[in-house]
Amino acid sequence: MIEFNRVKKVYPNGTVALEDISFEVGDGEFVFIVGASGAGKSTMAKLLLREEKVTSGHLTVGQMHLDNMPDRVVPYYRRKIGMVFQDFRLFPNKTVYENVAFAMQCIGEPKKNIRRRVPSLLEVVGLEDKLKSFPDELSGGEQQRVALARAIANNPDMIIADEPTGNIDPQKSMEIMNLLVKINSVHKKTVLVVTHEKTLVDYFKKRVITISDGRVVGDHRGGMYG
Amino acid sequence: MRSYSITYFIAEALKGLWRNGVMSLASIAVLVSCLIVLGAFSSLVANINYNLDEIGAVNQIVAFIDPDTSDEDILALRDSIAAMDNVSAVRYISREEAYQSEKEKYSEYPELFAKLEGDNPYTASLVITFADIDRLVNLEQALGEEESIYKVSKRTDIAATIESFKQTVILIATWFMILLLVVSVFVIINTIKLAVFSRRQEISIMRYIGATSGFIMVPFIIEGVIIGLLSGGAAYGIIRAAYGYAARSVSEQLSFLSVMPFDSIGWYLLGAFLGIGLLCGVVGSLISMRRYLDA
Ligand SMILES: Nc1ncnc2c1ncn2[C@@H]1O[C@H](COP(=O)(O)OP(=O)(O)O)[C@@H](O)[C@H]1O
Ligand SMILES: [Mg+2]
């Protein structure tokens, strides 16, 4: 359960990114977050990752109150979130296999578990035959699939994807969205997808939260874009 | 059960050192210079002490006796001095003995003594061996109060000169060392900062994944440790070689000085070098990652 309760975010330079945001997302839900550029969508993702702190209001994820979470707890909290970015953010000098394995290594997963789990993760995203490729040998869509495999590697409760199809050919965007839907339905993860892809949002008929100027201006189940 | 692989940390540290090779070498070079200065000065001080101990065996001063003093009075004086605090022995050298010993010393120049035509220009003296150089001033004061003593000469002048030379060496070495240590740490800080900078994207991804600051920092701390240990080892090798060379030339050209065998200071130097190297490396990397410690 994610709960934004009258969240306001003002950046140190005075920019008001979020004015007054309130909504809830239940466990296992799939939500599209849409809105114009600069509306505050990425800021919401940063707050959820505790990369930024709320200026006022409350943000709760599960039992965790992010407003007063001590810094030393943050890494452990983040292990429960799989983050996917528009620009993939893979490790350029690691292979596909190593990229996923490293996510597990980072949190101290034993080698044995890593060896067992990485191939099945890459199977989920359909890249089992590209284990040894480096990111720059892959298409944008393939790189994003590696990022998805990495996002679920540590078995998080929630996936946050910030414009995951922004750098991908339109034909391949559908694949990525389908994977996110599959991760939601098969792997029972809460999934938040920030996107501009009207066609896709309309196609999937999921919950759509619309943000404008730091406020929620629409929240529709089985919704359409805008 | 969490498990972190030490080989990963070391491999990352070595990659980091390699990637910024010039800076890594610069750090090592500066730290090695610093340790060599430390080694050179402390070897010098150790050898000064070693030689002082030998000179110090002659803990003696000489009291010259007024020529008008009678033999009985001199002997009485000798006994009273022997009873003084801090005096371990007193030896009486009569005018005649002084004359004979000087004559022997200059036996190659008999004409010097021929000119004296039987006159004895030497005064009788008491050679006083004392126990504690720190209380020598008190003894000298007590001797000054004796009317039949007209002059006290110190044979410890050389020792005192060497002692003050040693103090100067220690003073210069200390400041030089502090300066070089500050420079070393500064260069290491910049080396590690560069290593962190060239990996900043990886670090930010690791943060999103949920890596702890500790996990992220360990490779950089190991970089510092490697710089420190390599510098310590290199400095030890250089000092060892230089010491042997210096010892040979000293014993050839300044044969009155004795040189300590390297082995009696070698282990201390190795320990100090590795310890200081390690400390500089770790302190340098911690300082350069200060802002990561609380993020
Ligand atoms: N680190 C930051 N410092 C200051 N202003 C920021 C920062 N990040 C975002 N902003 C501003 O906050 C507003 C919302 O940005 P963002 O959340 O990135 O919007 P979106 O993702 O919806 O395009 C924008 O006006 C943006 O310029
Ligand atoms: Mg954005």
Coordinates of C-alpha atoms and ligand atoms in Angstrom, one line a residue:
Chain A
M1 CA 0.0 0.0 0.0
I2 CA 1.3 3.4 -1.1
E3 CA -0.3 6.5 0.4
F4 CA 0.3 10.1 -0.7
N5 CA -1.4 12.3 1.9
R6 CA -1.4 16.0 1.1
V7 CA 2.2 15.8 -0.2
K8 CA 3.9 19.0 -1.1
K9 CA 7.4 19.1 -2.5
V10 CA 9.4 22.3 -2.9
Y11 CA 13.0 22.0 -4.2
P12 CA 15.7 24.0 -2.5
N13 CA 15.8 26.5 -5.4
G14 CA 12.1 27.3 -4.6
T15 CA 10.5 25.3 -7.5
V16 CA 7.2 23.9 -6.3
A17 CA 7.2 20.5 -8.0
L18 CA 4.2 19.0 -6.1
E19 CA 1.5 21.2 -4.8
D20 CA -0.9 18.9 -3.0
I21 CA -0.9 15.2 -3.9
S22 CA -3.2 12.7 -2.3
F23 CA -4.0 9.2 -3.5
E24 CA -3.6 5.6 -2.5
V25 CA -2.4 2.6 -4.4
G26 CA -3.2 -0.9 -3.1
D27 CA -0.8 -3.9 -3.1
G28 CA -0.7 -5.6 -6.4
E29 CA -2.3 -2.7 -8.3
F30 CA -1.2 -1.5 -11.8
V31 CA -1.3 2.3 -12.2
F32 CA -0.4 4.6 -15.1
I33 CA 0.7 8.1 -14.0
V34 CA 0.3 10.6 -16.9
G35 CA 0.7 14.3 -17.2
A36 CA 2.5 17.0 -19.1
S37 CA 6.2 17.4 -18.9
G38 CA 7.1 19.2 -15.7
A39 CA 3.9 18.2 -14.0
G40 CA 5.8 16.5 -11.1
K41 CA 5.7 12.8 -12.1
S42 CA 9.4 12.1 -11.7
T43 CA 9.4 14.0 -8.4
M44 CA 6.8 11.5 -7.2
A45 CA 9.1 8.7 -8.1
K46 CA 12.0 10.4 -6.3
L47 CA 9.9 10.7 -3.2
L48 CA 8.9 7.1 -3.3
L49 CA 12.6 6.1 -3.6
R50 CA 13.4 8.5 -0.7
E51 CA 15.9 10.2 -3.0
E52 CA 14.0 13.4 -2.0
K53 CA 12.0 14.1 1.1
V54 CA 8.5 15.5 1.2
T55 CA 8.3 19.2 2.2
S56 CA 5.0 18.7 4.0
G57 CA 2.3 16.1 4.1
H58 CA 3.0 12.4 4.6
L59 CA 4.2 9.6 2.3
T60 CA 3.7 6.0 3.5
V61 CA 4.8 2.8 1.8
G62 CA 3.7 -0.4 3.5
Q63 CA 4.5 0.2 7.2
M64 CA 7.2 2.7 6.4
H65 CA 6.8 6.4 7.0
L66 CA 9.2 7.9 4.5
D67 CA 9.0 11.4 6.1
N68 CA 11.0 10.3 9.1
M69 CA 13.0 7.3 7.8
P70 CA 16.6 7.4 9.0
D71 CA 19.2 7.6 6.2
R72 CA 20.8 4.3 7.2
V73 CA 17.5 2.4 6.6
V74 CA 17.1 3.8 3.1
P75 CA 19.2 1.2 1.2
Y76 CA 17.2 -1.6 2.8
Y77 CA 13.9 0.1 2.0
R78 CA 15.0 0.6 -1.7
R79 CA 15.6 -3.2 -2.0
K80 CA 11.8 -3.5 -1.9
I81 CA 11.5 -1.2 -5.0
G82 CA 12.6 -2.1 -8.5
M83 CA 13.3 1.1 -10.5
V84 CA 13.2 1.4 -14.3
F85 CA 14.4 4.6 -16.0
Q86 CA 13.9 6.1 -19.5
D87 CA 17.6 5.9 -20.1
F88 CA 18.0 2.2 -18.9
R89 CA 21.0 3.0 -16.6
L90 CA 22.7 -0.3 -17.2
F91 CA 26.4 -0.8 -16.2
P92 CA 28.0 -0.3 -19.6
N93 CA 31.0 -2.5 -19.0
K94 CA 29.1 -5.4 -17.6
T95 CA 27.4 -8.1 -19.7
V96 CA 23.6 -8.7 -19.6
Y97 CA 24.2 -11.5 -17.2
E98 CA 26.6 -9.4 -15.0
N99 CA 24.2 -6.5 -14.9
V100 CA 21.5 -8.6 -13.4
A101 CA 23.8 -10.5 -11.2
F102 CA 25.4 -7.4 -9.9
A103 CA 22.1 -6.1 -8.6
M104 CA 22.0 -9.2 -6.4
Q105 CA 25.7 -9.0 -5.5
C106 CA 25.1 -5.4 -4.4
I107 CA 22.8 -6.5 -1.6
G108 CA 25.0 -9.4 -0.6
E109 CA 23.1 -12.3 -2.2
P110 CA 25.1 -15.5 -2.0
K111 CA 26.7 -16.5 -5.3
K112 CA 24.8 -19.8 -5.4
N113 CA 21.5 -18.0 -5.4
I114 CA 22.7 -15.5 -8.0
R115 CA 23.8 -18.3 -10.4
R116 CA 20.5 -20.0 -10.0
R117 CA 18.3 -17.0 -10.3
V118 CA 19.8 -14.8 -13.1
P119 CA 19.0 -17.2 -16.0
S120 CA 15.4 -17.5 -15.0
L121 CA 15.1 -13.7 -14.7
L122 CA 16.5 -13.3 -18.2
E123 CA 14.0 -15.8 -19.4
V124 CA 11.1 -13.8 -17.9
V125 CA 12.2 -10.9 -20.2
G126 CA 13.1 -13.1 -23.1
L127 CA 16.8 -12.4 -23.2
E128 CA 18.2 -15.9 -22.3
D129 CA 20.2 -16.0 -25.5
K130 CA 21.9 -12.6 -24.9
L131 CA 23.6 -13.4 -21.6
K132 CA 27.1 -12.4 -22.8
S133 CA 26.2 -9.3 -24.8
F134 CA 27.2 -5.9 -23.6
P135 CA 24.5 -3.1 -23.4
D136 CA 25.9 -1.2 -26.4
E137 CA 25.3 -4.4 -28.5
L138 CA 21.6 -4.4 -27.7
S139 CA 18.6 -2.4 -29.1
G140 CA 16.9 0.1 -26.8
G141 CA 14.0 -2.4 -26.2
E142 CA 16.4 -5.1 -25.3
Q143 CA 18.4 -2.9 -22.9
Q144 CA 15.1 -1.9 -21.2
R145 CA 14.3 -5.6 -20.8
V146 CA 17.6 -6.1 -19.1
A147 CA 16.7 -3.2 -16.8
L148 CA 13.4 -4.9 -16.1
A149 CA 15.1 -8.2 -15.2
R150 CA 17.4 -6.2 -12.9
A151 CA 14.5 -4.4 -11.3
I152 CA 12.8 -7.7 -10.3
A153 CA 16.1 -9.4 -9.4
N154 CA 15.9 -8.7 -5.7
N155 CA 12.2 -9.7 -5.5
P156 CA 10.8 -6.2 -4.7
D157 CA 7.2 -5.5 -3.7
M158 CA 6.9 -2.6 -6.2
I159 CA 8.2 -1.6 -9.6
I160 CA 8.4 2.1 -10.5
A161 CA 9.0 2.8 -14.2
D162 CA 9.6 6.4 -15.1
E163 CA 8.8 6.7 -18.9
P164 CA 10.2 3.3 -19.6
T165 CA 9.4 3.5 -23.3
G166 CA 10.6 7.1 -23.8
N167 CA 13.8 6.0 -25.7
I168 CA 12.3 3.0 -27.5
D169 CA 10.9 2.4 -31.0
P170 CA 7.0 2.6 -30.8
Q171 CA 6.7 -1.0 -32.0
K172 CA 8.8 -2.2 -29.1
S173 CA 7.1 -0.1 -26.5
M174 CA 4.2 -2.5 -26.5
E175 CA 6.6 -5.4 -25.5
I176 CA 7.9 -3.4 -22.5
M177 CA 4.4 -2.5 -21.4
N178 CA 3.3 -6.1 -21.8
L179 CA 6.2 -7.2 -19.6
L180 CA 5.3 -4.7 -16.9
V181 CA 1.7 -6.0 -17.0
K182 CA 3.0 -9.6 -16.8
I183 CA 5.2 -8.6 -13.8
N184 CA 2.1 -7.2 -12.2
S185 CA -0.2 -10.1 -12.8
V186 CA 2.1 -13.1 -12.7
H187 CA 4.7 -11.9 -10.2
K188 CA 2.2 -10.0 -8.1
K189 CA 4.1 -6.7 -7.9
T190 CA 2.6 -3.3 -7.5
V191 CA 3.5 -1.4 -10.7
L192 CA 3.6 2.3 -11.2
V193 CA 4.3 3.4 -14.8
V194 CA 4.9 7.1 -15.7
T195 CA 4.2 7.5 -19.4
H196 CA 3.2 9.7 -22.3
E197 CA 2.1 6.9 -24.5
K198 CA -1.6 7.7 -25.0
T199 CA -2.3 4.6 -27.2
L200 CA -0.8 2.2 -24.7
V201 CA -2.6 3.7 -21.8
D202 CA -5.9 3.5 -23.6
Y203 CA -5.2 0.0 -24.7
F204 CA -4.5 -1.5 -21.3
K205 CA -7.5 0.0 -19.5
K206 CA -5.7 0.2 -16.2
R207 CA -6.1 2.8 -13.5
V208 CA -4.8 6.2 -14.7
I209 CA -3.8 9.0 -12.4
T210 CA -3.4 12.3 -14.1
I211 CA -1.1 15.0 -12.7
S212 CA -1.1 18.6 -13.7
D213 CA 1.0 21.4 -12.0
G214 CA 1.7 19.3 -9.0
R215 CA -1.9 18.2 -8.4
V216 CA -4.0 15.1 -9.1
V217 CA -6.5 16.2 -11.7
G218 CA -7.9 12.8 -12.6
D219 CA -8.0 9.2 -11.2
H220 CA -9.9 6.7 -13.2
R221 CA -10.0 2.9 -13.1
G222 CA -10.1 1.2 -16.4
G223 CA -9.2 4.7 -17.6
M224 CA -8.2 6.5 -20.7
Y225 CA -5.3 9.0 -21.1
G226 CA -6.1 12.6 -20.1
Chain B
M1 CA 22.6 -15.0 5.0
R2 CA 24.2 -12.1 3.2
S3 CA 27.6 -12.6 1.6
Y4 CA 30.0 -10.1 0.2
S5 CA 32.8 -11.1 -1.9
I6 CA 36.2 -9.8 -1.0
T7 CA 37.5 -10.6 -4.5
Y8 CA 34.9 -8.2 -5.9
F9 CA 36.0 -5.4 -3.6
I10 CA 39.7 -5.9 -4.4
A11 CA 39.1 -6.3 -8.1
E12 CA 37.1 -3.0 -8.1
A13 CA 39.9 -1.3 -6.2
L14 CA 42.6 -2.5 -8.6
K15 CA 40.4 -1.4 -11.6
G16 CA 40.1 2.0 -10.0
L17 CA 43.8 2.4 -9.4
W18 CA 44.5 1.3 -13.0
R19 CA 41.9 3.6 -14.5
N20 CA 43.5 6.7 -12.9
G21 CA 47.0 5.4 -13.1
V22 CA 48.8 8.7 -13.1
M23 CA 47.1 9.9 -10.0
S24 CA 47.6 6.6 -8.3
L25 CA 51.3 6.7 -9.1
A26 CA 51.5 10.4 -7.9
S27 CA 49.9 9.3 -4.6
I28 CA 52.4 6.5 -4.2
A29 CA 55.3 8.7 -5.1
V30 CA 54.4 11.5 -2.6
L31 CA 53.7 9.0 0.2
V32 CA 57.0 7.1 -0.6
S33 CA 58.9 10.4 -0.4
C34 CA 57.3 11.2 2.9
L35 CA 58.2 7.8 4.3
I36 CA 61.8 8.0 3.0
V37 CA 62.2 11.3 4.8
L38 CA 60.9 9.7 8.0
G39 CA 63.1 6.7 7.5
A40 CA 66.2 8.7 6.7
F41 CA 65.8 11.0 9.7
S42 CA 64.9 8.3 12.1
S43 CA 67.9 6.2 11.0
L44 CA 70.0 9.2 11.6
V45 CA 68.6 9.8 15.0
A46 CA 69.0 6.2 15.9
N47 CA 72.6 6.2 14.9
I48 CA 73.3 9.4 16.8
N49 CA 71.8 7.8 19.9
Y50 CA 73.9 4.7 19.2
N51 CA 77.1 6.8 19.1
L52 CA 76.1 9.0 22.0
D53 CA 75.8 5.9 24.1
E54 CA 79.5 5.1 23.4
I55 CA 80.7 8.6 24.0
G56 CA 78.4 8.8 27.0
A57 CA 80.5 5.9 28.5
V58 CA 83.0 8.7 29.3
N59 CA 80.8 10.5 31.7
Q60 CA 83.6 12.5 33.1
I61 CA 84.6 16.0 34.0
V62 CA 88.0 17.2 35.1
A63 CA 88.7 19.5 38.1
F64 CA 92.0 21.3 37.9
I65 CA 93.7 22.0 41.2
D66 CA 95.2 25.3 42.3
P67 CA 99.0 24.8 42.2
D68 CA 99.4 26.0 45.8
T69 CA 97.3 23.2 47.2
S70 CA 99.2 20.6 49.3
D71 CA 99.1 16.9 48.6
E72 CA 97.2 16.2 51.8
D73 CA 94.6 18.8 50.9
I74 CA 94.2 17.3 47.4
L75 CA 93.7 13.9 48.8
A76 CA 91.1 15.2 51.3
L77 CA 89.4 17.0 48.5
R78 CA 89.3 13.8 46.5
D79 CA 87.6 12.0 49.3
S80 CA 85.1 14.7 49.9
I81 CA 84.2 14.8 46.1
A82 CA 83.9 11.0 46.1
A83 CA 81.3 11.3 48.8
M84 CA 79.3 13.9 46.8
D85 CA 76.0 13.0 45.2
N86 CA 76.1 11.7 41.6
V87 CA 79.8 10.9 41.8
S88 CA 80.7 7.4 41.0
A89 CA 84.5 7.6 40.9
V90 CA 87.3 10.1 41.4
R91 CA 90.9 9.6 40.1
Y92 CA 93.8 11.8 41.1
I93 CA 96.3 12.8 38.5
S94 CA 99.4 14.4 40.0
R95 CA 101.4 17.1 38.2
E96 CA 104.1 14.5 37.5
E97 CA 101.6 12.0 36.0
A98 CA 100.1 14.8 33.8
Y99 CA 103.6 15.7 32.6
Q100 CA 104.5 12.1 31.8
S101 CA 101.3 11.4 30.0
E102 CA 101.6 14.5 27.8
K103 CA 105.2 13.7 27.1
E104 CA 104.1 10.3 25.9
K105 CA 101.4 11.8 23.7
Y106 CA 103.9 14.0 21.9
S107 CA 106.8 11.5 21.9
E108 CA 107.3 12.4 18.3
Y109 CA 108.2 16.0 19.2
P110 CA 110.7 15.6 22.1
E111 CA 111.9 19.2 21.4
L112 CA 108.6 20.5 22.9
F113 CA 109.6 19.1 26.2
A114 CA 113.3 19.8 25.9
K115 CA 112.5 23.6 25.9
L116 CA 110.7 23.2 29.3
E117 CA 114.1 22.4 30.8
G118 CA 112.7 20.5 33.7
D119 CA 109.8 22.9 34.5
N120 CA 106.5 21.2 34.8
P121 CA 103.7 23.5 33.5
Y122 CA 100.9 21.1 34.2
T123 CA 98.5 21.2 37.2
A124 CA 97.2 18.4 39.2
S125 CA 93.7 17.3 38.4
L126 CA 90.8 15.1 39.6
V127 CA 89.0 13.1 36.9
I128 CA 85.4 12.8 38.2
T129 CA 83.1 10.2 36.8
F130 CA 79.4 11.0 37.3
A131 CA 76.3 8.9 37.1
D132 CA 73.6 11.1 35.8
I133 CA 74.2 13.8 33.2
D134 CA 70.9 15.5 34.0
R135 CA 72.2 16.4 37.5
L136 CA 75.6 17.4 36.3
V137 CA 74.8 21.1 36.8
N138 CA 74.4 20.5 40.6
L139 CA 77.7 18.7 40.7
E140 CA 79.4 21.5 38.8
Q141 CA 77.9 24.0 41.3
A142 CA 79.2 22.0 44.3
L143 CA 82.7 21.8 42.7
G144 CA 82.7 25.5 42.0
E145 CA 82.4 26.2 45.7
E146 CA 85.7 24.3 46.4
E147 CA 88.4 27.0 46.8
S148 CA 91.3 24.8 45.7
I149 CA 89.6 24.0 42.3
Y150 CA 90.4 26.8 39.9
K151 CA 88.7 25.3 36.8
V152 CA 86.3 22.6 35.8
S153 CA 86.4 21.3 32.3
K154 CA 83.7 19.2 30.7
R155 CA 84.7 16.4 28.5
T156 CA 81.0 16.0 27.6
D157 CA 81.1 19.0 25.3
I158 CA 81.1 16.7 22.2
A159 CA 78.2 14.8 23.6
A160 CA 76.4 18.0 24.3
T161 CA 77.0 19.2 20.7
I162 CA 75.8 16.0 19.3
E163 CA 72.8 16.0 21.6
S164 CA 71.8 19.5 20.4
F165 CA 72.4 18.5 16.8
K166 CA 70.1 15.5 17.4
Q167 CA 67.4 17.8 18.8
T168 CA 67.7 20.0 15.6
V169 CA 67.5 17.0 13.4
I170 CA 64.4 15.8 15.2
L171 CA 62.7 19.2 15.0
I172 CA 63.4 19.6 11.3
A173 CA 62.3 16.0 10.6
T174 CA 59.1 16.4 12.5
W175 CA 58.0 19.5 10.6
F176 CA 59.1 18.1 7.3
M177 CA 57.2 14.9 8.0
I178 CA 54.0 16.7 9.0
L179 CA 54.2 18.8 5.8
L180 CA 54.8 15.7 3.6
L181 CA 52.0 13.8 5.4
V182 CA 49.6 16.6 4.8
V183 CA 50.6 16.6 1.1
S184 CA 50.3 12.8 0.9
V185 CA 46.8 12.8 2.4
F186 CA 45.8 15.6 0.1
V187 CA 47.0 13.8 -3.0
I188 CA 45.4 10.6 -1.9
I189 CA 42.1 12.5 -1.3
N190 CA 42.2 13.7 -4.9
T191 CA 43.1 10.3 -6.3
I192 CA 40.1 8.7 -4.6
K193 CA 37.9 11.6 -5.5
L194 CA 38.8 11.1 -9.1
A195 CA 38.1 7.4 -8.8
V196 CA 34.7 8.1 -7.2
F197 CA 34.0 10.7 -10.0
S198 CA 34.8 8.3 -12.8
R199 CA 32.3 5.8 -11.2
R200 CA 29.6 8.3 -10.2
Q201 CA 27.0 6.8 -12.6
E202 CA 27.6 3.3 -11.4
I203 CA 27.4 4.6 -7.8
S204 CA 24.0 6.3 -8.4
I205 CA 22.7 3.0 -10.0
M206 CA 24.0 1.1 -7.0
R207 CA 22.1 3.5 -4.7
Y208 CA 18.8 2.9 -6.5
I209 CA 19.4 -0.9 -6.2
G210 CA 19.8 -0.6 -2.5
A211 CA 23.5 -1.0 -2.0
T212 CA 24.6 0.4 1.4
S213 CA 27.1 3.2 1.6
G214 CA 29.5 0.6 3.1
F215 CA 29.3 -1.6 0.1
I216 CA 29.8 1.3 -2.2
M217 CA 32.8 2.7 -0.3
V218 CA 34.7 -0.5 0.5
P219 CA 36.5 -0.6 -3.0
F220 CA 37.6 3.0 -2.5
I221 CA 38.9 2.4 1.0
I222 CA 40.8 -0.6 -0.4
E223 CA 42.3 1.6 -3.0
G224 CA 43.6 3.8 -0.2
V225 CA 44.9 0.7 1.6
I226 CA 46.7 -0.5 -1.5
I227 CA 48.3 2.9 -2.1
G228 CA 49.4 3.0 1.5
L229 CA 50.8 -0.5 1.6
L230 CA 52.6 -0.3 -1.7
S231 CA 54.1 3.0 -0.6
G232 CA 55.2 1.5 2.7
G233 CA 56.8 -1.5 1.0
A234 CA 58.5 0.6 -1.6
A235 CA 59.9 3.1 0.9
Y236 CA 61.2 0.2 3.0
G237 CA 63.0 -1.3 0.1
I238 CA 64.6 2.1 -0.8
I239 CA 65.6 2.9 2.7
R240 CA 67.1 -0.6 3.2
A241 CA 69.3 -0.2 0.1
A242 CA 70.3 3.4 0.9
Y243 CA 71.1 2.4 4.5
G244 CA 73.5 -0.3 3.4
Y245 CA 75.2 2.2 1.0
A246 CA 75.4 4.9 3.6
A247 CA 76.7 2.5 6.3
R248 CA 79.6 1.4 4.0
S249 CA 80.7 5.0 3.2
V250 CA 80.5 6.1 6.8
S251 CA 82.6 3.2 8.0
E252 CA 85.1 3.9 5.3
Q253 CA 85.4 7.6 5.6
L254 CA 84.3 8.4 9.2
S255 CA 85.7 5.3 10.8
F256 CA 85.5 6.8 14.3
L257 CA 81.7 6.6 14.1
S258 CA 79.9 3.3 14.5
V259 CA 76.9 2.4 12.4
M260 CA 74.0 0.4 13.7
P261 CA 73.2 -2.8 11.9
F262 CA 70.1 -2.2 9.7
D263 CA 68.3 -5.2 11.2
S264 CA 68.1 -3.6 14.6
I265 CA 65.9 -0.8 13.2
G266 CA 64.5 -2.6 10.1
W267 CA 61.4 -4.1 11.7
Y268 CA 60.5 -0.8 13.4
L269 CA 60.8 1.0 10.1
L270 CA 58.8 -1.6 8.2
G271 CA 56.0 -1.5 10.8
A272 CA 56.0 2.3 10.9
F273 CA 56.0 2.6 7.1
L274 CA 53.1 0.1 6.6
G275 CA 51.2 1.7 9.5
I276 CA 51.6 5.2 8.4
G277 CA 50.9 4.3 4.8
L278 CA 47.8 2.4 5.8
L279 CA 46.6 5.3 8.0
C280 CA 47.2 7.9 5.2
G281 CA 45.4 5.7 2.6
V282 CA 42.4 5.1 4.8
V283 CA 42.1 8.6 6.1
G284 CA 42.5 10.0 2.6
S285 CA 39.7 7.8 1.2
L286 CA 37.4 8.4 4.1
I287 CA 37.9 12.2 3.8
S288 CA 37.2 12.0 0.0
M289 CA 34.0 10.1 0.6
R290 CA 32.8 12.2 3.5
R291 CA 29.7 13.3 1.7
Y292 CA 28.8 9.7 0.8
L293 CA 29.0 8.7 4.4
D294 CA 25.7 10.5 5.2
A295 CA 23.8 10.2 2.0
Ligands
LIG1 N1 16.3 18.7 -8.5 C1 15.5 19.7 -8.8 N2 15.7 20.9 -8.4 C2 14.8 21.9 -8.7 N3 13.8 21.8 -9.5 C3 13.5 20.5 -9.9 C4 14.3 19.4 -9.7 N4 13.8 18.3 -10.3 C5 12.7 18.8 -10.9 N5 12.5 20.1 -10.7 C6 11.4 20.9 -11.2 O1 10.2 20.4 -10.6 C7 9.1 20.4 -11.6 C8 8.6 18.9 -11.8 O2 9.6 18.2 -12.4 P1 9.5 16.6 -12.6 O3 9.0 16.0 -11.4 O4 10.8 16.1 -13.2 O5 8.3 16.6 -13.8 P2 7.9 15.5 -14.8 O6 8.7 14.2 -14.5 O7 6.5 15.4 -14.6 O8 8.3 16.0 -16.1 C9 9.7 20.9 -12.9 O9 9.4 22.3 -12.9 C10 11.2 20.8 -12.7 O10 11.9 21.8 -13.4
MG2 MG 10.0 13.1 -15.6

